[in-house]
Coordinates of C-alpha atoms in Angstrom, one line a residue:
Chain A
X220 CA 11.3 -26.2 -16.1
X221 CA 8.2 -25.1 -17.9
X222 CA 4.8 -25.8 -16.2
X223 CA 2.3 -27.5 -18.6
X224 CA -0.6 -29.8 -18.6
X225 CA 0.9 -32.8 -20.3
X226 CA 3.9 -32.2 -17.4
X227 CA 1.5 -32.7 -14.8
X228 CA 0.3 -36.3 -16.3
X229 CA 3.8 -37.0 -17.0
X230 CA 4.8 -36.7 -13.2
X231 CA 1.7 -38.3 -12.1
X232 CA 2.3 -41.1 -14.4
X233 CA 6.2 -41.2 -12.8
X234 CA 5.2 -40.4 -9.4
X235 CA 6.1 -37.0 -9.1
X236 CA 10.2 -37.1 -8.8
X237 CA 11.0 -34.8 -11.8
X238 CA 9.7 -31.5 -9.4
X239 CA 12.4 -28.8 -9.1
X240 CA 13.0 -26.2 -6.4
X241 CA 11.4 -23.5 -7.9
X242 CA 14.7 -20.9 -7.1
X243 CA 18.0 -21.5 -6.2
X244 CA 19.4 -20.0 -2.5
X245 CA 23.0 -18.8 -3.6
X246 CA 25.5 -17.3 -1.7
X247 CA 25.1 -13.3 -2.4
X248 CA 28.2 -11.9 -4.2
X249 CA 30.2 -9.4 -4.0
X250 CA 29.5 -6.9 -6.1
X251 CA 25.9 -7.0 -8.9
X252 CA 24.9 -4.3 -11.4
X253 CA 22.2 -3.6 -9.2
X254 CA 21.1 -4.2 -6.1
X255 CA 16.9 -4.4 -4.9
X256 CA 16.6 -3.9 -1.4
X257 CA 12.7 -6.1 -0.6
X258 CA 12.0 -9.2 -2.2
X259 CA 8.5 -8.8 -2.0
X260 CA 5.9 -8.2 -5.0
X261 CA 7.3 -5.3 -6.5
X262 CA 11.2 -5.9 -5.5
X263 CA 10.7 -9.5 -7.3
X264 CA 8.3 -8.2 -10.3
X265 CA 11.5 -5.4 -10.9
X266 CA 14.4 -8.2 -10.9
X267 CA 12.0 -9.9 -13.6
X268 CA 11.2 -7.0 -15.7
X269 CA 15.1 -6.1 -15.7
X270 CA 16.0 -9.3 -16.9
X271 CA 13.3 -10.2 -19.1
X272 CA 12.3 -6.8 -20.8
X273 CA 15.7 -4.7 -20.2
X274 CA 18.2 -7.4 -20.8
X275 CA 19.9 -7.0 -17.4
X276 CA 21.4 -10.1 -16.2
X277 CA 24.2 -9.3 -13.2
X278 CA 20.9 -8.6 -10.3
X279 CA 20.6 -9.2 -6.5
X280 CA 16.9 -9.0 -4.7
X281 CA 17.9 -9.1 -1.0
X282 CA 15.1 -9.9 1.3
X283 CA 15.2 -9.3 5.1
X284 CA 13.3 -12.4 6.1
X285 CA 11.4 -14.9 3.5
X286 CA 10.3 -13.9 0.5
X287 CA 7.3 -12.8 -0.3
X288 CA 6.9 -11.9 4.0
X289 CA 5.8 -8.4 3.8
X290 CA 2.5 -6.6 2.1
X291 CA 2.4 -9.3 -0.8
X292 CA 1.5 -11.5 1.7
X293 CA -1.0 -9.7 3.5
X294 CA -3.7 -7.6 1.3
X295 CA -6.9 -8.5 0.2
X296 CA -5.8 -9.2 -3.5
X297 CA -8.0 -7.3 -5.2
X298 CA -7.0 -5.7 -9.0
X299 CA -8.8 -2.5 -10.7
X300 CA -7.7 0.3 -12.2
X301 CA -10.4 2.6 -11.4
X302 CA -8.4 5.9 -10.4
X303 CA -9.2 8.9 -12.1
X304 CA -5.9 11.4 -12.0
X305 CA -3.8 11.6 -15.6
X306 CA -1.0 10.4 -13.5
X307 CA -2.4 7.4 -11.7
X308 CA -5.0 6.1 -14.1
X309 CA -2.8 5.1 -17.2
X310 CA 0.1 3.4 -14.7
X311 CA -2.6 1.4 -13.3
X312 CA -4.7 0.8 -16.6
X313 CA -1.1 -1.0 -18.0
X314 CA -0.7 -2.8 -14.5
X315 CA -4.2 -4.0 -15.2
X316 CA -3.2 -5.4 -18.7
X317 CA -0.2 -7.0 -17.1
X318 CA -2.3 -9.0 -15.0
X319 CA -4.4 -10.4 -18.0
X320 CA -1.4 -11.5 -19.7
X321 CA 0.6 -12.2 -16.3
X322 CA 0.3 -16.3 -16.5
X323 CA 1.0 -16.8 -19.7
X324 CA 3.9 -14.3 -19.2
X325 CA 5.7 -15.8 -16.5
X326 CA 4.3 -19.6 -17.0
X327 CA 2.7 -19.7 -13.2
X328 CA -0.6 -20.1 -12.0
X329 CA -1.7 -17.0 -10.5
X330 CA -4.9 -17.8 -10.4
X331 CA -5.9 -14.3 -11.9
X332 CA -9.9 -14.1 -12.0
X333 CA -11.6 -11.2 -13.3
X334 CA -15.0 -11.3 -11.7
X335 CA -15.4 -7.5 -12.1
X336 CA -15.3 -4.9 -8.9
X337 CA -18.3 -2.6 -8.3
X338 CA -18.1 0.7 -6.4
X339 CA -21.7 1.3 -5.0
X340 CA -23.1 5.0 -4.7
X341 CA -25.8 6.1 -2.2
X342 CA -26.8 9.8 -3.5
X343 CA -27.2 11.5 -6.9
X344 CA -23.6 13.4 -6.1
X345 CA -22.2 10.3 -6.1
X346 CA -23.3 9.1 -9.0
X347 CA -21.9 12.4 -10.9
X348 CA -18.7 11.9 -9.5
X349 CA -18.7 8.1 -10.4
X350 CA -19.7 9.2 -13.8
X351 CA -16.8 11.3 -14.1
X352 CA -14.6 8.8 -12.7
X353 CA -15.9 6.2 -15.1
X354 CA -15.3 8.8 -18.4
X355 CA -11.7 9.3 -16.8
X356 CA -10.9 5.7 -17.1
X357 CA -12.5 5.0 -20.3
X358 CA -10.1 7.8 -22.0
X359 CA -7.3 6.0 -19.9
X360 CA -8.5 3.0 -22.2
X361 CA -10.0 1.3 -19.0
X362 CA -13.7 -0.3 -19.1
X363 CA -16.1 1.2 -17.1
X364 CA -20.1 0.7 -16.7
X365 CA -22.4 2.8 -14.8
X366 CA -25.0 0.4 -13.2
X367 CA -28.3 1.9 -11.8
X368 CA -30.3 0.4 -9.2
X369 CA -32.5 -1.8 -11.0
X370 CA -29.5 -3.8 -12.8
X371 CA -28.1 -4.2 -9.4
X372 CA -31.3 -5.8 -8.2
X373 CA -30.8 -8.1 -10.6
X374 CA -27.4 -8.9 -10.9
X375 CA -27.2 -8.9 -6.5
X376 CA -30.2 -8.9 -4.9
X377 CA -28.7 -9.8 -1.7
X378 CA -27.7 -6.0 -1.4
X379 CA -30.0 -3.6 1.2
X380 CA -31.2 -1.5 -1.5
X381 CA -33.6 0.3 1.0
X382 CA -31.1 1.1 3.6
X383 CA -32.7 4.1 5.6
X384 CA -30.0 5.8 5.8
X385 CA -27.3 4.6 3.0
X386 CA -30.0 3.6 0.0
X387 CA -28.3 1.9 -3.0
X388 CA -28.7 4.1 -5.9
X389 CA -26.3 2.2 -8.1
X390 CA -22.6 1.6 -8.8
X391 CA -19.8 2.0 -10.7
X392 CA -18.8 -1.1 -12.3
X393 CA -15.0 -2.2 -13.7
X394 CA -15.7 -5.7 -15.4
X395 CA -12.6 -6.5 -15.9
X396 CA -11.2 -6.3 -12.3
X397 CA -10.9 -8.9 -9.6
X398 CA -8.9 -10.7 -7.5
X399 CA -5.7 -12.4 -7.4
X400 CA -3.5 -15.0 -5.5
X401 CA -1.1 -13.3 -3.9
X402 CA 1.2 -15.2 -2.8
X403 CA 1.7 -16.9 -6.3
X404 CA 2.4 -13.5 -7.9
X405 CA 5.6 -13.5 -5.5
X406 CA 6.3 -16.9 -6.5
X407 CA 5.6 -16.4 -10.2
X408 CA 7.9 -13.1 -10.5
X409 CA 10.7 -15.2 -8.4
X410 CA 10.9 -18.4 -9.8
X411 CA 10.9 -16.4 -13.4
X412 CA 14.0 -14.3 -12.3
X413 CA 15.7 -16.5 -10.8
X414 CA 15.5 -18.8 -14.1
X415 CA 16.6 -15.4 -15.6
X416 CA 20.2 -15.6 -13.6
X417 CA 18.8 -12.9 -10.8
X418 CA 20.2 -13.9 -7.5
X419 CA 17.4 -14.1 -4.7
X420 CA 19.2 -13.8 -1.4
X421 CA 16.6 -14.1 1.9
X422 CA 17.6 -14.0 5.5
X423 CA 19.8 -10.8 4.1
X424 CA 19.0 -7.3 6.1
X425 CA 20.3 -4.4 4.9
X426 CA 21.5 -2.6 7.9
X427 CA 23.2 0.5 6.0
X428 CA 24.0 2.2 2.7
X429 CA 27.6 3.4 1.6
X430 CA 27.2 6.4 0.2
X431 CA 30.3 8.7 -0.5
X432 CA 30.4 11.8 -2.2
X433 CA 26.6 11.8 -2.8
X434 CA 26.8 8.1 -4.9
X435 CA 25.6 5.3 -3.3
X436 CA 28.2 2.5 -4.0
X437 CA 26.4 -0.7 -2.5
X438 CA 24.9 -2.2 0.4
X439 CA 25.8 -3.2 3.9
X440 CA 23.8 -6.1 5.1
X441 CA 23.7 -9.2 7.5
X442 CA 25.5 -11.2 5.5
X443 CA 28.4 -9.3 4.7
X444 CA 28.9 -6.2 2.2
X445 CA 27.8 -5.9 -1.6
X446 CA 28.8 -3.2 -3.9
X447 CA 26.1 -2.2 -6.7
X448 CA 26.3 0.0 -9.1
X449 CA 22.7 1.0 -8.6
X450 CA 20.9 0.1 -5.4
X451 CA 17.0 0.0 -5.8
X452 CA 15.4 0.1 -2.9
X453 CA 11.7 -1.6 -2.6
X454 CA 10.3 -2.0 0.6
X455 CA 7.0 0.1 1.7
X456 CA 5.7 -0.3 4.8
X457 CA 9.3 -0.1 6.1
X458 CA 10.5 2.8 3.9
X459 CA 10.8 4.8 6.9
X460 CA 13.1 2.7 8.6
X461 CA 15.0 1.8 5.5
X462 CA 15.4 5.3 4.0
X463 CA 16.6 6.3 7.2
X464 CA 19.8 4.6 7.1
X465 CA 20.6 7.2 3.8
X466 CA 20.0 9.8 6.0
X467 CA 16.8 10.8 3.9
X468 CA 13.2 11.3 5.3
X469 CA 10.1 10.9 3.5
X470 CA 6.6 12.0 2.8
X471 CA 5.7 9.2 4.4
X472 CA 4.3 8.0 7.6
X473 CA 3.6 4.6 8.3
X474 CA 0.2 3.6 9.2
X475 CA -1.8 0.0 10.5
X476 CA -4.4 -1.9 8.0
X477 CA -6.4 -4.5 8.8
X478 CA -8.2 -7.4 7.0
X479 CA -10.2 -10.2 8.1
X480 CA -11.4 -13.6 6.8
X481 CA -14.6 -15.3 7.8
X482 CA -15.0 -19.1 7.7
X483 CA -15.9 -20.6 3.9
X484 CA -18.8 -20.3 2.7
X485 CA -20.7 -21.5 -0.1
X486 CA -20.2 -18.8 -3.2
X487 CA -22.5 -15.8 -2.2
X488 CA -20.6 -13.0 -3.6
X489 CA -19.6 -12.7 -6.8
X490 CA -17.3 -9.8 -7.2
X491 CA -15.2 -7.3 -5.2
X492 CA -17.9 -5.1 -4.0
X493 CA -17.1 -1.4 -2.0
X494 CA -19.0 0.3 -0.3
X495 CA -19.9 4.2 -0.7
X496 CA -20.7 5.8 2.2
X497 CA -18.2 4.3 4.5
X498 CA -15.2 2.6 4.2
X499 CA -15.7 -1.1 3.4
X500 CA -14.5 -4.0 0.6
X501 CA -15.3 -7.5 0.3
X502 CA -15.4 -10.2 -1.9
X503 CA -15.0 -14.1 -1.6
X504 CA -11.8 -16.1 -1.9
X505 CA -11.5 -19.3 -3.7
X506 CA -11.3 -21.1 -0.6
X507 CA -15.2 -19.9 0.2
X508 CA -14.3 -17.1 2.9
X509 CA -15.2 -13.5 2.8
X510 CA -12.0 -11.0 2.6
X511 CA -13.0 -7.9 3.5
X512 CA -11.3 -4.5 4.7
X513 CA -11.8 -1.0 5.4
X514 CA -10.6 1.8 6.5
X515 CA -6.5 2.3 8.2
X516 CA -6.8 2.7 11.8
X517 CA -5.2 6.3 11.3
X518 CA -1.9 6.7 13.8
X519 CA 1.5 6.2 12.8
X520 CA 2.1 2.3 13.4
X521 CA 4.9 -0.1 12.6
X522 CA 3.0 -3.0 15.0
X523 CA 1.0 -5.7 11.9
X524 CA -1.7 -5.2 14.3
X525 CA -5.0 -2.8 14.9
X526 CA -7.4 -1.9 17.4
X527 CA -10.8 -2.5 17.8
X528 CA -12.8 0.9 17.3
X529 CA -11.6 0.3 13.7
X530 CA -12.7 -4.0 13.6
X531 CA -16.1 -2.2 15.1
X532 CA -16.3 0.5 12.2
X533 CA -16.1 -2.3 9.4
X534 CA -18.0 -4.7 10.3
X535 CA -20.9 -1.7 10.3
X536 CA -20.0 -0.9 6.8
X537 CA -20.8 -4.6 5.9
X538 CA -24.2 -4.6 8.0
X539 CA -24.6 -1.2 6.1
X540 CA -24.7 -2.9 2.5
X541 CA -24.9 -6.9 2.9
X542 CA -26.8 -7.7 6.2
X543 CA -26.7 -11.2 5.2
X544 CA -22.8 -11.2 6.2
X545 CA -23.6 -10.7 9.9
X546 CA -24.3 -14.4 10.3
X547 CA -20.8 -15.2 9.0
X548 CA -18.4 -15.9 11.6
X549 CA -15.0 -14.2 11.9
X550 CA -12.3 -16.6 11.7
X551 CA -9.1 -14.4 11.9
X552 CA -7.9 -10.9 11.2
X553 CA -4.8 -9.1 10.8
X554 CA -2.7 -6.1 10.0
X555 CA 0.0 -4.9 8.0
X556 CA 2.2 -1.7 7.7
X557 CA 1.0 0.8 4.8
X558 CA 3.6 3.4 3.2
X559 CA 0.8 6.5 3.8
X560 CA 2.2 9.3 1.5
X561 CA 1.2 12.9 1.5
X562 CA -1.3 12.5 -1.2
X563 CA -2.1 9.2 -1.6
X564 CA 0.1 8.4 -4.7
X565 CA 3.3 6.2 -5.2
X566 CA 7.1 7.2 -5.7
X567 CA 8.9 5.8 -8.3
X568 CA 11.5 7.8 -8.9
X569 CA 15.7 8.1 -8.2
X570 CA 16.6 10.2 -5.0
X571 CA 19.4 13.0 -4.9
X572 CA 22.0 10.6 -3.9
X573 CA 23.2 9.0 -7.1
X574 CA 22.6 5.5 -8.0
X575 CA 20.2 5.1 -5.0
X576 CA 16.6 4.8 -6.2
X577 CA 13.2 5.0 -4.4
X578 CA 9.9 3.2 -4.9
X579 CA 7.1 3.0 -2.4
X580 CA 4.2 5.0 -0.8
X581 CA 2.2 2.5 -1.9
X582 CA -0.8 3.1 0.6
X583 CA -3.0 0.3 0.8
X584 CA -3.0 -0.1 -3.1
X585 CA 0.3 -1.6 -3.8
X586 CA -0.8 -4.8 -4.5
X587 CA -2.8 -4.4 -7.5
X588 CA 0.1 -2.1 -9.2
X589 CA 2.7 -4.9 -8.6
X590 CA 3.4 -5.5 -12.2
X591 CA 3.3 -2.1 -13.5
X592 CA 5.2 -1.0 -10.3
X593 CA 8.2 -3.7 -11.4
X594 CA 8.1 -2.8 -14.9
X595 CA 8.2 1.0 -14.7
X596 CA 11.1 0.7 -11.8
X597 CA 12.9 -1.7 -14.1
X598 CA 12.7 0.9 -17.1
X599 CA 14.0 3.8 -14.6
X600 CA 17.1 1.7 -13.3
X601 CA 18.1 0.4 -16.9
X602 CA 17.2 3.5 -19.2
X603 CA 17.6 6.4 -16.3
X604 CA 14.3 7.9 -17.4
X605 CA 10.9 7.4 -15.5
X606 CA 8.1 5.0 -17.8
X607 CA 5.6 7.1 -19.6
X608 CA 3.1 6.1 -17.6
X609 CA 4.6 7.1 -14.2
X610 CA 6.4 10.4 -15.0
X611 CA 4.5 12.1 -12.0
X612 CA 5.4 9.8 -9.1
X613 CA 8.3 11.8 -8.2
X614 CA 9.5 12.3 -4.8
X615 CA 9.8 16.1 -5.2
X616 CA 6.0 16.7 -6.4
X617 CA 5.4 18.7 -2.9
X618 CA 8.1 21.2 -3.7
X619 CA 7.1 22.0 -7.0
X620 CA 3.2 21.5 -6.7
X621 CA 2.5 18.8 -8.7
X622 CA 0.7 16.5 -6.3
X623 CA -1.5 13.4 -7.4
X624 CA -4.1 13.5 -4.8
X625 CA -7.5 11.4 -5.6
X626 CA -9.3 12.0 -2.8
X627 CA -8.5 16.1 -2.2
X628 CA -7.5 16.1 1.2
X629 CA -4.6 17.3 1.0
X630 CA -1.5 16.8 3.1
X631 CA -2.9 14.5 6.1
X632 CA -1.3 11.1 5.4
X633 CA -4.3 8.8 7.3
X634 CA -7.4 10.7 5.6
X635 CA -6.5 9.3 1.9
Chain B
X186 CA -5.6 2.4 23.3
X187 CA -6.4 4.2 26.5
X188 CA -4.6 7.8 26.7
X189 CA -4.4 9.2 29.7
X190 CA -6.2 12.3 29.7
X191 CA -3.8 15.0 32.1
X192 CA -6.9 16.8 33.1
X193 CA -9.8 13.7 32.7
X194 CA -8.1 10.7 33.5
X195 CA -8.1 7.7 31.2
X196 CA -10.1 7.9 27.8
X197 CA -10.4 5.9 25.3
X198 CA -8.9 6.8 22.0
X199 CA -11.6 5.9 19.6
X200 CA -12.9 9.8 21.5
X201 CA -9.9 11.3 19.7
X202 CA -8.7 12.6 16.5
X203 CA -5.0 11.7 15.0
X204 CA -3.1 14.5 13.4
X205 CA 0.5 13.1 13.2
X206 CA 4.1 14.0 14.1
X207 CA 4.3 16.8 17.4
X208 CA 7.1 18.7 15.0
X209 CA 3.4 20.7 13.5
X210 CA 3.8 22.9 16.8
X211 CA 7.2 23.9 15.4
X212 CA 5.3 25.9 12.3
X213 CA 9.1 27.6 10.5
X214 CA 9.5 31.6 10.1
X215 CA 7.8 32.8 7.0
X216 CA 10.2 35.3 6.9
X217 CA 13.4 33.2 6.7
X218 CA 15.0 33.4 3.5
X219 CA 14.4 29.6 3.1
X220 CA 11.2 29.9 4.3
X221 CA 10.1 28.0 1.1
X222 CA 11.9 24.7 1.8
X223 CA 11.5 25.1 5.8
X224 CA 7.9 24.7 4.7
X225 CA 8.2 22.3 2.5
X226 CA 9.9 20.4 4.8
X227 CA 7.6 21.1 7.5
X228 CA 4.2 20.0 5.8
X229 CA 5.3 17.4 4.1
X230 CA 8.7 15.2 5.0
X231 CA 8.2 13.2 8.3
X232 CA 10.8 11.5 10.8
X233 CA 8.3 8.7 10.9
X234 CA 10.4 6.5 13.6
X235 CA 9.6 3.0 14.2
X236 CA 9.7 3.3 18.3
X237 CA 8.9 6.8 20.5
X238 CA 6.9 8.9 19.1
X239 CA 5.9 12.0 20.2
X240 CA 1.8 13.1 18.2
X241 CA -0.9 15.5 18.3
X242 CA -4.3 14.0 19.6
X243 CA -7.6 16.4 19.8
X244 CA -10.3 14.9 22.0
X245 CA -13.0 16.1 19.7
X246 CA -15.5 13.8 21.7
X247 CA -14.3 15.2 24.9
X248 CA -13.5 18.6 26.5
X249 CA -11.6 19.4 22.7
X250 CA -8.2 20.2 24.1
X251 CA -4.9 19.4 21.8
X252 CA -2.4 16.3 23.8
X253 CA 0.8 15.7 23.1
X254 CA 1.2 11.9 23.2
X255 CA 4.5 9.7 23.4
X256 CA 3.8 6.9 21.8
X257 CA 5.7 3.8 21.0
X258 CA 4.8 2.8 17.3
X259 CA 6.3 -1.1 17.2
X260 CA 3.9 -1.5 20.1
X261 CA 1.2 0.9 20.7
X262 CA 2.4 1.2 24.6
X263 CA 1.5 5.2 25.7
X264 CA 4.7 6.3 27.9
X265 CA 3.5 10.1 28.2
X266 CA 0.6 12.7 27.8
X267 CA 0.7 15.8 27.9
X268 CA -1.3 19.1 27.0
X269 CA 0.1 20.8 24.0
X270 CA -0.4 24.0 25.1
X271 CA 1.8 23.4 28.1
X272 CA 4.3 21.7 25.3
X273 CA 4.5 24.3 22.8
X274 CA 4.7 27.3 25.8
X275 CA 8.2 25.1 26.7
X276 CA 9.1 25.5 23.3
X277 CA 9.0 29.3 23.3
X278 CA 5.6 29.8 21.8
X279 CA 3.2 32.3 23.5
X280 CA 0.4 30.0 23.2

């Protein structure tokens, strides 16, 4: 059933009895082509991409509890693609142009708005290095605008330009970023693969792999056994846990993120703005609250919940930049569980056990590469090659030395 | 979280610094013949269990010694703290 305007008036006219579920629940088989393990953003955006762009038809997205429960869920829904490496910043350029044409695409409203994102900078080093970062993006084919202070005055002058301590000297603007309901990107992606023929099982844990002779031949999971020719698994925050059961261990350690909401407010923020000097993102949701975020709390965690030294440490980042937000009330805040990877990049790549496949270490910027993630894992499973764009996400980069790290820190998983 | 300091008594952790997984005592012998994949393996791949787990905590803020804590990572609970220095001398290191 294709969403439309003229539907709309044609239920309201009829009183609204011609609405379909929007996937079916069937029974998992007993044996698919190929197997995703996580039906959240990317497991879902994957089964799409296979059967709309790759032609695959014979798919299975299992999905421990209900879909859409983990990280898709959970994040403060911002989209940008303003990396810098040669092998982030053209993977999350295209994830960027997904999003634009996303809607239309899958025929959902995902409510994709790009009110722009703005990186603020406090010292003249900062703006180099923003300059740099903004040339790197625009050679990706990204946009990117260097803003000095006096534009910002204009364009935000609730902003405390004359901080004593973090002045604002400008910022790094990406026009055509923004934010993103979540939760309908899960929907979108499912309700278009299921239409598709993909088979969206929830309530269905995978409790082991069978893997014989170094192939993986299918699944074991709470609802009985599946064989797959290629089992994709899709699950970050839990890759850990998952992974395990293949007898495989990771560059990975799982870490804790919070997010908060204060109550709605009338619109006072325009964009996603970040601060430089510490650790802190905001912008307003639809709905008129703030949804804001900073750093991870920084010790291995599996619990969707954080501490307070770290609630204590945003909230200064906001009084740092927007004093106007301490007058806001909290209303809730939560946590979830971040794949934190060795150098702050993804993996999308197969793992030396045939016909198993890996994609995760996400670390708290999977959301935003949701469609790009799907699409590049769907070309890997149906061609066998990685996408142009994501050639260096490969879970081997720390033997041979090919690491992706942004930030330079090296190998400490809760400093990127 | 409240770690329980073996020589200070209870402190809170927001005085300490994370480094990760206990195994970082266990540096491999450069002179193995796979020393090459032992460190590999060593800097990079984790266990990364969802229950017990045994980390490295430095009380920068404090009196800047190195703790081995056991911590539970489903819910945060501290079973066990210990020096690494006394840690690592089990383990056959010198220091």
């Amino acid at each position: 059933m294709r969403y439309s305007a003229l539907r709309i008036l044609r239920e309201g006219l009829t009183g609204n009895k011609g609405w379909k579920s929007v996937w079916r629940e069937p029974e998992p088989k007993a044996e698919y082509d190929i197997v995703i393990v996580g039906g959240g953003g990317h497991g879902l955006a994957t089964a799409y991409y296979l059967a709309k762009e790759f032609g695959h038809k014979n798919i299975a997205v299992l999905e421990k509890g209900w879909l859409g429960s983990g990280n898709i869920g959970r994040n403060t829904t911002i989209i940008r693609s303003n990396y810098m490496l040669p092998g982030n910043e053209p993977f999350y350029e295209m994830s960027l142009k997904l999003w634009e044409g996303l809607e239309q695409d899958f025929n959902y409203n995902a409510m994709v708005s790009q009110r722009s994102i703005l990186n603020l900078y406090h010292s003249d080093a900062q703006r180099d290095a923003f300059v740099r970062r903004a040339n790197a993006m625009m050679l990706a084919g990204a946009d990117a605008e260097i803003a000095d202070a006096d534009q910002l005055r204009a364009e935000l002058p609730f902003l405390d330009f004359d901080n004593a301590r973090f002045p604002i000297k400008g910022g790094l603007f990406q026009r055509r970023g923004g934010t993103v309901r979540h939760d309908a990107v899960a929907w979108g992606y499912a309700r278009g693969a299921d239409a598709r023929g993909v088979d969206i099982i929830q309530n269905c844990e995978v409790t082991g792999f069978d893997i014989e002779n170094g192939r993986c031949t299918g699944v074991q999971t709470s609802r009985g056994a599946i064989r797959a020719k290629k089992v994709a698994v899709c699950v970050a925050g839990s890759s850990g846990r998952v992974m395990e059961k293949a007898g495989m261990r990771l560059p990975i350690e799982s870490h804790v993120l919070q997010a908060f909401v204060t109550e709605g407010l009338k619109p006072v923020i325009p964009g996603v703005i970040t601060f430089g000097a510490g650790h802190f993102y905001v912008s307003q949701s639809d709905k008129g609250g703030l949804v804001f975020g900073g750093d991870i709390d920084g010790y291995n965690s599996y619990a969707q919940r954080g501490n307070l030294p770290v609630v204590e440490d945003v909230a200064e980042g906001g009084m740092a930049i927007m004093p106007m937000i301490g007058r806001a009330r909290l209303l809730r805040s939560w946590g979830g569980i971040m794949d934190m990877s060795m150098d702050g990049s993804p993996f999308i790549d197969k793992t030396h056990i045939e016909g198993l496949y890996f994609n995760g270490g996400w670390c708290y910027g999977g959301f935003k590469a949701t469609p790009a993630s799907g699409f590049c894992y769907a070309h890997l499973l149906a061609k066998g090659e990685p996408h142009p764009v994501a050639t260096q996400m490969r879970l081997d980069r720390f033997m041979t030395g090919n690491l992706i790290d942004e930030k330079g820190v090296g190998n400490q998983p809760n400093l990127h | 979280m409240i770690i329980n300091h073996p020589l200070l008594g209870p402190r809170d952790a927001a005085e300490f610094v994370y480094l990760g997984d206990a195994s970082l005592i266990d540096r491999p012998d450069w002179e193995a013949e796979d020393a090459a994949a032992q460190f590999h393996a060593y800097g990079y791949l984790r266990d990364n269990p969802a229950g017990a787990h045994q980390e490295l905590w430095y009380h920068e803020q404090g009196d800047r010694s190195w703790l081995v804590v056991t911590r539970d990572t489903t819910t945060h609970e501290i079973t066990q703290v210990e020096l690494a220095r006394d840690v690592a001398r089990a383990r056959g290191r010198d220091r």
